[in-house]
CSV table of C-alpha atoms and ligand atoms in Angstrom, one decimal:
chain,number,residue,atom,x,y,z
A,1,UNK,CA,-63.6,-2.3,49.5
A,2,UNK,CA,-63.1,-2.0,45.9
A,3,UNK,CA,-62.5,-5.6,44.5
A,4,UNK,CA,-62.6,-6.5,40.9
A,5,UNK,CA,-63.9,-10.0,40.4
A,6,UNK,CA,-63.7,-11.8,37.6
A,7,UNK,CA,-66.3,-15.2,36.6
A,8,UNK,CA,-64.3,-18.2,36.5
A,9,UNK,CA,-65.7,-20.9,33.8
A,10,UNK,CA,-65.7,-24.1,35.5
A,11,UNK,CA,-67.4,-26.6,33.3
A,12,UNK,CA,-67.6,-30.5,32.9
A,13,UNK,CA,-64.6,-30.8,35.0
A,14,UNK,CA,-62.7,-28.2,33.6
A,15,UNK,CA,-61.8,-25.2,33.9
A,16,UNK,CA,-62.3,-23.0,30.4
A,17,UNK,CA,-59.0,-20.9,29.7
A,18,UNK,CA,-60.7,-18.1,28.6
A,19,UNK,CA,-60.4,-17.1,32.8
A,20,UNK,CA,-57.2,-16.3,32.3
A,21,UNK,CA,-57.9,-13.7,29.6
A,22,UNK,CA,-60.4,-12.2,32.1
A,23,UNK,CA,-57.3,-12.4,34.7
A,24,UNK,CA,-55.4,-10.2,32.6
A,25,UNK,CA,-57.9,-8.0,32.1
A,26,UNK,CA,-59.0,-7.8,35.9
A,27,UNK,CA,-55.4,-7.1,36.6
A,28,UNK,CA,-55.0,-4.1,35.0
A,29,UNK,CA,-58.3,-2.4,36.1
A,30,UNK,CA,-57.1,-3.5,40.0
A,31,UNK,CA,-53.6,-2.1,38.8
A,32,UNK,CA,-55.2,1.2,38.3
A,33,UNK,CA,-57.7,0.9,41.2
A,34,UNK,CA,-54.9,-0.3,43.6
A,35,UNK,CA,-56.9,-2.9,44.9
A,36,UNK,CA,-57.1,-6.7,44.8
A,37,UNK,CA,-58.2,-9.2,42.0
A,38,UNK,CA,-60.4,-11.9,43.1
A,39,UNK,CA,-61.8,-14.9,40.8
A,40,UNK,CA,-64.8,-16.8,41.3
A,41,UNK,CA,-65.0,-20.6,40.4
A,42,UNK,CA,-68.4,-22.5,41.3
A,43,UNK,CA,-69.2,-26.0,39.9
A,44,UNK,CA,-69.1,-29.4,41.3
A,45,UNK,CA,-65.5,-31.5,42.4
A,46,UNK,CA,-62.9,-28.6,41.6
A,47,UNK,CA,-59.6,-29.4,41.4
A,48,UNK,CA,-57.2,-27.7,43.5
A,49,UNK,CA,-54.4,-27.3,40.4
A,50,UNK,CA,-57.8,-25.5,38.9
A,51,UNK,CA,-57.9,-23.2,42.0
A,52,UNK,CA,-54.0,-22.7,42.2
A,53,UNK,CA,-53.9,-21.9,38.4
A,54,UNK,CA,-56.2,-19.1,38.9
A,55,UNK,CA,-53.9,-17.5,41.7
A,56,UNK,CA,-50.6,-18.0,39.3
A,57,UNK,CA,-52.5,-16.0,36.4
A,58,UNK,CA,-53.1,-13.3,38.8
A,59,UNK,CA,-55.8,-13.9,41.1
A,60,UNK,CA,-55.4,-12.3,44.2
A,61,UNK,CA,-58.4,-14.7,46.2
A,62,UNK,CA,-60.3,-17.0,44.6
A,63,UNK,CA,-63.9,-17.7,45.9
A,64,UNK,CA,-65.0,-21.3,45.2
A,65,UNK,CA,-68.4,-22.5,45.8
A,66,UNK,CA,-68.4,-26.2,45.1
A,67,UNK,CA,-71.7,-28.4,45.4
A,68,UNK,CA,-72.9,-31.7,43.3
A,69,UNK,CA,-75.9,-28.9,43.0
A,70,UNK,CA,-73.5,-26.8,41.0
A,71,UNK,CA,-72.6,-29.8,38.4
A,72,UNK,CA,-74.2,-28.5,35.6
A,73,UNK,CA,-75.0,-24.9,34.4
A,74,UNK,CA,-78.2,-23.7,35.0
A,75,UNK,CA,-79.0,-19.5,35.0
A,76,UNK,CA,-81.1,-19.8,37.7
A,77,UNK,CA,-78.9,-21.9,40.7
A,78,UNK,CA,-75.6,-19.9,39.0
A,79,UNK,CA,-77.2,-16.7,39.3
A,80,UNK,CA,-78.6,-17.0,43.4
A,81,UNK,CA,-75.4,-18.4,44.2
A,82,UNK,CA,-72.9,-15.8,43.0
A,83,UNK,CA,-75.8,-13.3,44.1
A,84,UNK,CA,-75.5,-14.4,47.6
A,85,UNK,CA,-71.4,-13.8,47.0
A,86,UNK,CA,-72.0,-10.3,45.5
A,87,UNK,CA,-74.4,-9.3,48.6
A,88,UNK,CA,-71.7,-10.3,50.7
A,89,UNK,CA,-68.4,-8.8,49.2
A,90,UNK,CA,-70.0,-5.6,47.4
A,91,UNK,CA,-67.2,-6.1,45.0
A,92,UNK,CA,-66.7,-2.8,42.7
A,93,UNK,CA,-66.4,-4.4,39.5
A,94,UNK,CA,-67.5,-8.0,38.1
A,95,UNK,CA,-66.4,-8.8,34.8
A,96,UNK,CA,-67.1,-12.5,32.4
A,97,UNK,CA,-66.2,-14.1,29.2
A,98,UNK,CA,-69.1,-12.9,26.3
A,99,UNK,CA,-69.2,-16.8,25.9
A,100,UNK,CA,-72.9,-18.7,26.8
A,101,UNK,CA,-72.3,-19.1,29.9
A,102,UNK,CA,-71.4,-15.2,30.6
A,103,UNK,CA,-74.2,-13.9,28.3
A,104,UNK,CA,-76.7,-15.6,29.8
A,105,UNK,CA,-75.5,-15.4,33.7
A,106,UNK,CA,-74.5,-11.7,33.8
A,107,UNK,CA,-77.8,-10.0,32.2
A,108,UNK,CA,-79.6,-12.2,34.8
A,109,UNK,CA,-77.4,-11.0,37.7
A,110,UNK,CA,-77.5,-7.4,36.1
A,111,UNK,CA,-81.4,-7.6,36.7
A,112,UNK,CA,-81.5,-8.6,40.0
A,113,UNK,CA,-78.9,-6.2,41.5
A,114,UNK,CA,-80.3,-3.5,39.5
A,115,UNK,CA,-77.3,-2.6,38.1
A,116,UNK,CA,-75.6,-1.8,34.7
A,117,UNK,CA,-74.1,-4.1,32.1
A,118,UNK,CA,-72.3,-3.6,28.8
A,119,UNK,CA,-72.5,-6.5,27.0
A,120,UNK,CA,-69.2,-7.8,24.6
A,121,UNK,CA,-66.8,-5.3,25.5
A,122,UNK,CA,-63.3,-5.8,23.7
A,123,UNK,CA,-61.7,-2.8,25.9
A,124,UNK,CA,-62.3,-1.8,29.4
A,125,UNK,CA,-60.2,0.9,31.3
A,126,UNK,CA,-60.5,2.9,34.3
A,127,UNK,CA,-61.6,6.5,34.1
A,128,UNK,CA,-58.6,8.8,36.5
A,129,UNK,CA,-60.9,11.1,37.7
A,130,UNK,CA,-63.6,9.3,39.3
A,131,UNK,CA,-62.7,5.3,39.0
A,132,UNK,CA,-65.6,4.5,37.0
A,133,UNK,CA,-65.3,1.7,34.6
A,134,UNK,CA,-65.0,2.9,31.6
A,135,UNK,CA,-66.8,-0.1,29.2
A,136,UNK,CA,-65.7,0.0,25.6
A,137,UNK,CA,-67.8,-2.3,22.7
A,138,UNK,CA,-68.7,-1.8,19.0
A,139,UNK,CA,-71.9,0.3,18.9
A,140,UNK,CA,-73.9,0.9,15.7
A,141,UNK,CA,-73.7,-1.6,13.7
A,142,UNK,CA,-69.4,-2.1,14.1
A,143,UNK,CA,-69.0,1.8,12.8
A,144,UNK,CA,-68.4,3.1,16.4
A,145,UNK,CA,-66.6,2.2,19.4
A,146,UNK,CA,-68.7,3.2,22.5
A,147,UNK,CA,-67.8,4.2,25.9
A,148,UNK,CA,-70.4,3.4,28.7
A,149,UNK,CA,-70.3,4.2,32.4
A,150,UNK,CA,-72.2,2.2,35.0
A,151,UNK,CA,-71.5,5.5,37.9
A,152,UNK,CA,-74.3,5.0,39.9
A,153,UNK,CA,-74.8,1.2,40.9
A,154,UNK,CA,-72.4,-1.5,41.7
A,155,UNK,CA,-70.9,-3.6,40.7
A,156,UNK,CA,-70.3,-1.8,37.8
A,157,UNK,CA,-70.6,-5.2,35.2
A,158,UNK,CA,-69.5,-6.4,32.0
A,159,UNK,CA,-68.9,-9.2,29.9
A,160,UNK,CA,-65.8,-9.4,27.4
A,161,UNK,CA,-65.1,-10.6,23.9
A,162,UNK,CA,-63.4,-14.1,24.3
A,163,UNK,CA,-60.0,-14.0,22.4
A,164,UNK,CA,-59.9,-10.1,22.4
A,165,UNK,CA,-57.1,-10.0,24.9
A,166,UNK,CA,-54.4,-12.7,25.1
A,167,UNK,CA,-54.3,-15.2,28.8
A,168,UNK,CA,-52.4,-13.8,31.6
A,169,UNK,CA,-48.7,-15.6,32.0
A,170,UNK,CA,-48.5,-17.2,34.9
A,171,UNK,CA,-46.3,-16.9,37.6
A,172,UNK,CA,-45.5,-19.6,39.8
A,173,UNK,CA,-44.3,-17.5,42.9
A,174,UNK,CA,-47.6,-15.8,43.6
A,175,UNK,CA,-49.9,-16.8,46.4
A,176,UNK,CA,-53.5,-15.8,47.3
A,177,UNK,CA,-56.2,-16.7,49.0
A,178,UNK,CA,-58.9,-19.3,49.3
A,179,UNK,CA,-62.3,-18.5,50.4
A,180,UNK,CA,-64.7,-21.8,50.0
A,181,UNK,CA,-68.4,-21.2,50.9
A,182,UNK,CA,-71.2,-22.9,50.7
A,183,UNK,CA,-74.8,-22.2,50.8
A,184,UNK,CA,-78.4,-23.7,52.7
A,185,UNK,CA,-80.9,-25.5,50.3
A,186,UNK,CA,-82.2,-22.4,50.0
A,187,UNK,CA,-79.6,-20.9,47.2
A,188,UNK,CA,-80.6,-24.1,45.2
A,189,UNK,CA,-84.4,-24.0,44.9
A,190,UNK,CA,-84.4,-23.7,41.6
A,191,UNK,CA,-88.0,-23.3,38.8
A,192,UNK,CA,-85.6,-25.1,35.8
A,193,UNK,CA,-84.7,-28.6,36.0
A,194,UNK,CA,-81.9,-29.8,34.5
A,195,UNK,CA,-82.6,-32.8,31.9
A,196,UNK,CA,-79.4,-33.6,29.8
A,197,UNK,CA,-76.6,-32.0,28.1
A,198,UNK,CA,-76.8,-32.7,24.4
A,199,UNK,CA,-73.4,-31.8,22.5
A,200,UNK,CA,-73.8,-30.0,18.9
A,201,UNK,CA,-72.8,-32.8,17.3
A,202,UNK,CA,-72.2,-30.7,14.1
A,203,UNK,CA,-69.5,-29.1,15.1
A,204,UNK,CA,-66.6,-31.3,16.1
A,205,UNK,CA,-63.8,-28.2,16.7
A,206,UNK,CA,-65.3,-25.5,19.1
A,207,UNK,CA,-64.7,-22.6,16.0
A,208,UNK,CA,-63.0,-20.1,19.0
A,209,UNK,CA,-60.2,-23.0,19.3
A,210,UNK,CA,-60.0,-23.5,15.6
A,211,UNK,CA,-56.6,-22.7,14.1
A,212,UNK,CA,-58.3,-23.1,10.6
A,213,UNK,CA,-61.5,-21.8,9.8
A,214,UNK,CA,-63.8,-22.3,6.5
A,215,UNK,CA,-66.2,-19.7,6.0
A,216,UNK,CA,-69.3,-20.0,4.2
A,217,UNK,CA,-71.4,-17.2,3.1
A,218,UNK,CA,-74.6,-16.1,0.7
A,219,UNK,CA,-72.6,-16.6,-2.4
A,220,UNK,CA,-72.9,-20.2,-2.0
A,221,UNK,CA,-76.7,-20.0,-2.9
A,222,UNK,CA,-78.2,-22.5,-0.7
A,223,UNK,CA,-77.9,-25.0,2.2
A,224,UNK,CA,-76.8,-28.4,0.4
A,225,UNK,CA,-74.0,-26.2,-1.0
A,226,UNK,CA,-72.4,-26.3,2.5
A,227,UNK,CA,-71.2,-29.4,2.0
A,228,UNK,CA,-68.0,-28.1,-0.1
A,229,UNK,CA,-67.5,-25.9,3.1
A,230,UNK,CA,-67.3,-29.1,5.5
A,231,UNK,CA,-65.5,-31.1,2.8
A,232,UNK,CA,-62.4,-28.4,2.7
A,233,UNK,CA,-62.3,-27.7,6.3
A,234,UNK,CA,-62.5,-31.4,7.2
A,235,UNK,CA,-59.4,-32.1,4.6
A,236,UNK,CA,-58.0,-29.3,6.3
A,237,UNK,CA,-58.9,-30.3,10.2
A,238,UNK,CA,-60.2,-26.9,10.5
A,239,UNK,CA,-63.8,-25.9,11.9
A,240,UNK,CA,-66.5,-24.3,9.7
A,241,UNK,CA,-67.6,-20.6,10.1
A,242,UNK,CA,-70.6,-18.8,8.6
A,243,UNK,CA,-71.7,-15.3,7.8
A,244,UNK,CA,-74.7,-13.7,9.6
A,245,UNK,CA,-77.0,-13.9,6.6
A,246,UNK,CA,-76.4,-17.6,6.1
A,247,UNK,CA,-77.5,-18.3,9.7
A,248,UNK,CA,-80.3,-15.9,9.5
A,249,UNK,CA,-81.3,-18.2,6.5
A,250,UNK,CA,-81.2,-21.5,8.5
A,251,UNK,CA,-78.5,-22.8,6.3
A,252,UNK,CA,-75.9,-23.0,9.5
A,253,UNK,CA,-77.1,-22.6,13.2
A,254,UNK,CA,-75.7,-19.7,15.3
A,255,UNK,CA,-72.8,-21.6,16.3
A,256,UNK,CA,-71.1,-21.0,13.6
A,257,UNK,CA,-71.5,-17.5,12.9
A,258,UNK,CA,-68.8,-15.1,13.0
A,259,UNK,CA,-69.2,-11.2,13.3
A,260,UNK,CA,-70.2,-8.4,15.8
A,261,UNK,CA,-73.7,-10.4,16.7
A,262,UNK,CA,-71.5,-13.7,16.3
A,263,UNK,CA,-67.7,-15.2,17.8
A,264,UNK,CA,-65.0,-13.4,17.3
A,265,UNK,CA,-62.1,-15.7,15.8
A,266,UNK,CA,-58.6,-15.4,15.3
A,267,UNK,CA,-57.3,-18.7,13.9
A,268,UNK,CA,-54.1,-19.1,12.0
A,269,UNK,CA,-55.8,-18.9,8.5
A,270,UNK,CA,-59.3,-18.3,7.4
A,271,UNK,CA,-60.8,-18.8,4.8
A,272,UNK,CA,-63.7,-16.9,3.5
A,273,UNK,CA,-65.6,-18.5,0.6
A,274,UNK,CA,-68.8,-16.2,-0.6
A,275,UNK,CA,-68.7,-14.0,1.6
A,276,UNK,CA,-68.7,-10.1,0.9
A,277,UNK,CA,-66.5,-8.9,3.7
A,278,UNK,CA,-69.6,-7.0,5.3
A,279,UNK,CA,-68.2,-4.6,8.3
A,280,UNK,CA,-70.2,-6.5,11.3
A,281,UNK,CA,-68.8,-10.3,9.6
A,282,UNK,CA,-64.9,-8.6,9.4
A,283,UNK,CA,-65.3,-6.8,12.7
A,284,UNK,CA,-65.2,-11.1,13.8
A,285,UNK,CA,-62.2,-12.3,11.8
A,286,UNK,CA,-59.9,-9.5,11.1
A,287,UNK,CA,-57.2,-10.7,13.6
A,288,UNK,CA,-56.9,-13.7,11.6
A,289,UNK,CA,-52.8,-14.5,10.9
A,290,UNK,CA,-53.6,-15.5,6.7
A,291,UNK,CA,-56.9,-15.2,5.6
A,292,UNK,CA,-57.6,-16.2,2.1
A,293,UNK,CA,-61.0,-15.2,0.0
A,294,UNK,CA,-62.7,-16.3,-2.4
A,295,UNK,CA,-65.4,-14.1,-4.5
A,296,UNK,CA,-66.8,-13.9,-7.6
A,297,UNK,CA,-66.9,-10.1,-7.6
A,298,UNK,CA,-63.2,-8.6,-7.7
A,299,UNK,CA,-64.3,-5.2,-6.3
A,300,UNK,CA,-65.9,-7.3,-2.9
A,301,UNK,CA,-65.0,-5.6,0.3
A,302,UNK,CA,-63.6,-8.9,1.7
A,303,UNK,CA,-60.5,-8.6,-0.5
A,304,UNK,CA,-59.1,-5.6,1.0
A,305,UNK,CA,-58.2,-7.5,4.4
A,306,UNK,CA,-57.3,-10.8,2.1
A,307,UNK,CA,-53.8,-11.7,2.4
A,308,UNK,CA,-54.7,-14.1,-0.9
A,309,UNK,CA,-57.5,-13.4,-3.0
A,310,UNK,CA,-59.2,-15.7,-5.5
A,311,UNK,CA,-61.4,-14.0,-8.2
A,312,UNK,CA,-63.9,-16.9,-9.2
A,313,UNK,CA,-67.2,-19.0,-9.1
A,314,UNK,CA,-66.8,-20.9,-6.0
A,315,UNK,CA,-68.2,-24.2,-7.5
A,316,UNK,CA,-65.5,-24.6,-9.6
A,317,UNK,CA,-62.6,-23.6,-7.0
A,318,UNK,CA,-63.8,-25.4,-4.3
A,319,UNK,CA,-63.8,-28.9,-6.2
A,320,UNK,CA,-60.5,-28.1,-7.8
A,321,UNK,CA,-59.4,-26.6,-4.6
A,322,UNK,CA,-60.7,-30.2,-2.5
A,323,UNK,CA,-58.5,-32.3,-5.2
A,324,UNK,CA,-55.8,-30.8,-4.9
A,325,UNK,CA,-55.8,-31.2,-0.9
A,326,UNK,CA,-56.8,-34.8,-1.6
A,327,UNK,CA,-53.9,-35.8,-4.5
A,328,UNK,CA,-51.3,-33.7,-2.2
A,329,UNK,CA,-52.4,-35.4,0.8
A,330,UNK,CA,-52.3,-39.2,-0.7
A,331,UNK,CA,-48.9,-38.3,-2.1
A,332,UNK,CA,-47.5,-37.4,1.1
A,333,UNK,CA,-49.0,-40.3,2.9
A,334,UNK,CA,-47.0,-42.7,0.4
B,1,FAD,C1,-76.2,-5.0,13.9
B,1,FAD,C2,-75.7,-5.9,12.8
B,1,FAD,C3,-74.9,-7.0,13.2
B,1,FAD,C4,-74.5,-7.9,12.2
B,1,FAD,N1,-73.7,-9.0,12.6
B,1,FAD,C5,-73.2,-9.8,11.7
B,1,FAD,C6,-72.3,-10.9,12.0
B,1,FAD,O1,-72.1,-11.1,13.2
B,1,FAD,N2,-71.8,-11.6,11.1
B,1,FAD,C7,-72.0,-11.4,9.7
B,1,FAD,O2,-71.5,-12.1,8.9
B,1,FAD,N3,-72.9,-10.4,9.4
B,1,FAD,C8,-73.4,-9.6,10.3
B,1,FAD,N4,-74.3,-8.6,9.9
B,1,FAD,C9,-74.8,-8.6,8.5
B,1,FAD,C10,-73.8,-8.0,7.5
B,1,FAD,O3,-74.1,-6.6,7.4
B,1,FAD,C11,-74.0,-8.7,6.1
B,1,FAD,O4,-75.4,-8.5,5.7
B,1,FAD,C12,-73.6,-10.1,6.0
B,1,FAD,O5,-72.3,-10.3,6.6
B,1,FAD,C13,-73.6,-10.5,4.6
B,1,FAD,O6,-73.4,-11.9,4.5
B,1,FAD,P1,-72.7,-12.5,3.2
B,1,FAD,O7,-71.3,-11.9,3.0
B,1,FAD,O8,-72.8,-14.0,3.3
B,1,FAD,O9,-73.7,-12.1,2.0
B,1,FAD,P2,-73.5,-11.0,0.9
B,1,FAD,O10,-73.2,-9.7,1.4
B,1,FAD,O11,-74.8,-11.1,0.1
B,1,FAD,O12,-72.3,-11.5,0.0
B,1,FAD,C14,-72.3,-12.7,-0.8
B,1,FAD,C15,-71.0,-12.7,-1.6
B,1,FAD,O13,-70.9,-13.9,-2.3
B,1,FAD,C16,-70.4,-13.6,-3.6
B,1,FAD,N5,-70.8,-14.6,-4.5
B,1,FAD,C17,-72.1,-14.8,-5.0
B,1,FAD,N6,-72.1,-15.9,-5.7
B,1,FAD,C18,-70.8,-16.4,-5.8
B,1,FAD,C19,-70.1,-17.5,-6.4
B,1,FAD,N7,-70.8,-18.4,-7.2
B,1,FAD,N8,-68.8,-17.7,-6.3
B,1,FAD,C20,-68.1,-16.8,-5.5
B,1,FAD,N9,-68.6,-15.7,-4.9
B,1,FAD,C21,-70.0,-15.6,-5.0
B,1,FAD,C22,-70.9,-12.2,-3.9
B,1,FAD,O14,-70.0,-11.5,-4.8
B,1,FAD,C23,-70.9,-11.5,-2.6
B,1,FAD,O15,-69.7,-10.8,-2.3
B,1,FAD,C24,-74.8,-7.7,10.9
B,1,FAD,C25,-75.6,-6.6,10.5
B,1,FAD,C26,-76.0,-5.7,11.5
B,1,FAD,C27,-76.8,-4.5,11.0
C-alpha cells in the first residue's frame, strides 16, 4: 500500500508543532497519490489530546509507540524502533522536520534500509507519470533548486525545512485511526547510554520561535563585540542570530546560525547587524515580515532585501540604538 508517513516530534512531554507543518505537507503528496496519511509519534507517557491533534491536522492513522525506554532521544533506540514499523508497513514515502532530531534519525534510517534521502527539502511534489517523489532543496551553494528522485528503493525519504510551509488547520470532525505497538527488549538494546539532557543555556528563545531576531555577523570584528547583539535583542525580547562565518569563527555556536547550512527563520522583524547579505545567510531569513540592516558599506548585498537600511559603523549605532530602547522603554514604564 502506498502510505505516506510523516515523523511526529514527541519530546519532553510535548509534542513539537512543527508535525503539523509535515501534516500539510504529507497531505498533499497522499492527495495526489490517493492514498492515506499516517503519523508516527513514539516517546514515553503520550497524551491522547497529542494523539487526537495529529488526526484533526490531517493524519489519517497515527502509529504510537510509547515506552519509559522511549523517554529521551537517542539515534540508536529511535532508529530500531521506527525500523521495526517501516519493515512492517512498507510505507511509500516517510518524510521529517530538518530539525535535530530529523537530521540525525532519518540519515540513520536511510542507511539501514538502503534507501535514498534528500536532506532539507523546502518543496516536495509528486511526479504524474510515475509517482515518484519528486524532492526539491537548494543545491550549489543556494544558486539552484534541485530535483532528486529516490525511484528505486522505498520509502522514498526526506526531511523538510522547519517553517517552510505553514501547520495544517485543523479540523475537528475528522477521525482516524490508532495503531499502538510495542516492541520485545530486543528493539531497545541499545550501544549509547543516555546520561543527561543539558539545555543551551545561551539561548533563552529557541531562534525558529523568535518573533525578533538580532543578527550578528563578521563586521562586528570579534567575539566580545557580541555583547551589543545580546544587549539589543534582550531590550527587544527577541533571540540572537549569527552569520555562518561568525560561527565558523567560534564567536557564536551553531545554534544560532542562520542560512542554507543553518535554521531557516521567519520572525516578524530581523535585524541584521554586519552582515553582508551573502546568498546562503539570505537564502535563511528572506521571509522575514521587516527586516532592518545595518552596514557600513552602502553598496552591501544585504540592503537590497532591507525594508530599512542603516548606512554606518555599528559601534556607534548600536549604543545609540540600545539608549534609545532604554530611555523609550523607562518613559513608557512611568
Ligand atoms: C555551501 C555554503 C553554505 C553556506 N551557509 C551559510 C549559512 O548558513 N549562513 C551564512 O550566514 N553563511 C553561509 N555561507 C557563507 C556565506 O557565503 C558568507 O561567507 C557569510 O554569510 C558571510 O558572513 P558575514 O556576512 O558575517 O561576513 P562578511 O561577508 O565578511 O560581511 C561582513 C559585513 O560587515 C560589514 N562591516 C564590517 N565592519 C563593519 C562595521 N564596523 N559596521 C557596520 N558594518 C560593518 C561589511 O561591510 C560587510 O558587509 C555558506 C557558504 C557556502 C559555500
Amino acid at each position: 500500500m502506498k502510505e505516506v508517513w510523516t515523523l511526529a516530534e514527541f519530546r519532553h512531554g510535548k509534542l513539537n508543532p512543527i508535525s503539523f507543518e509535515l501534516l500539510n505537507r504529507g497531505k498533499n503528496l497522499a492527495q495526489k497519490l490517493n492514498t492515506s496519511l499516517a503519523s508516527v509519534v513514539i516517546g514515553y507517557n503520550i497524551k491522547k489530546e497529542d494523539i487526537d491533534e495529529l488526526i484533526k491536522r490531517g493524519a489519517d492513522k497515527v502509529y504510537v509507540v510509547d515506552d519509559i525506554r522511549l523517554e529521551n532521544f537517542m539515534v540508536e533506540t529511535y532508529a530500531k524502533v521506527i525500523l521495526k514499523l517501516l519493515d512492517e508497513y512498507n510505507p511509500d514515502i516517510f518524510i521529517a522536520a530538518a530539525t535535530t532530531i530529523g537530521r540525525t534519525l532519518m540519515p540513520y534510517i536511510a542507511v539501514k534500509k538502503q534507501t535514498g534521502l534528500t536532506a532539507d527539502c523546502t518543496v516536495l511534489d509528486i511526479e504524474e507519470e510515475t509517482e515518484n517523489l519528486l524532492q526539491t532543496r537548494p543545491a550549489i551553494g543556494g544558486n539552484i533548486l534541485a530535483t532528486i528522485k529516490t525511484p528505486n528503493t522505498k520509502p522514498q525519504m526526506a526531511t523538510v525545512r522547519p517553517h517552510s510551509t505553514k501547520p495544517s488547520p485543523p479540523d475537528k470532525t475528522k477521525k482516524g485511526e490508532v495503531i499502538y505497538k510495542q516492541f520485545d527488549n530486543e528493539a531497545f538494546n541499545a550501544k549509547t547510554k543516555y546520561i543527561k539532557f543539558v539545555k543551551d543555556e545561551s539561548q533563552q528563545i529557541n531562534i525558529q520561535d523568535a518573533k525578533i531576531i538580532v543578527a550578528g555577523g563578521r563586521g562586528l570584528g570579534k567575539a566580545e563585540n557580541f555583547k551589543l547583539i545580546e544587549e539589543l535583542a534582550d531590550l527587544l525580547g527577541g533571540a540572537v542570530g549569527a552569520s555562518r562565518d561568525v560561527v565558523d569563527r567560534g564567536w557564536k555556536t551553531y545554534p544560532h546560525q542562520i542560512g542554507l547550512s543553518g535554521k531557516t527563520v521567519s520572525p516578524a522583524l530581523y535585524i541584521a547587524v554586519g552582515i553582508s547579505g551573502a546568498i546562503q545567510h539570505i537564502a535563511g531569513m528572506q521571509t522575514s515580515e521587516n527586516i532592518i540592516a545595518i552596514n557600513k558599506d552602502p553598496e552591501a548585498q544585504i540592503f537590497k532585501i532591507s525594508n530599512l537600511g542603516i548606512v554606518g559603523d555599528l559601534h556607534e549605532i548600536l549604543p545609540l540604538l540600545i539608549e534609545r530602547i532604554k530611555e523609550y522603554k523607562k518613559k513608557g514604564a512611568n
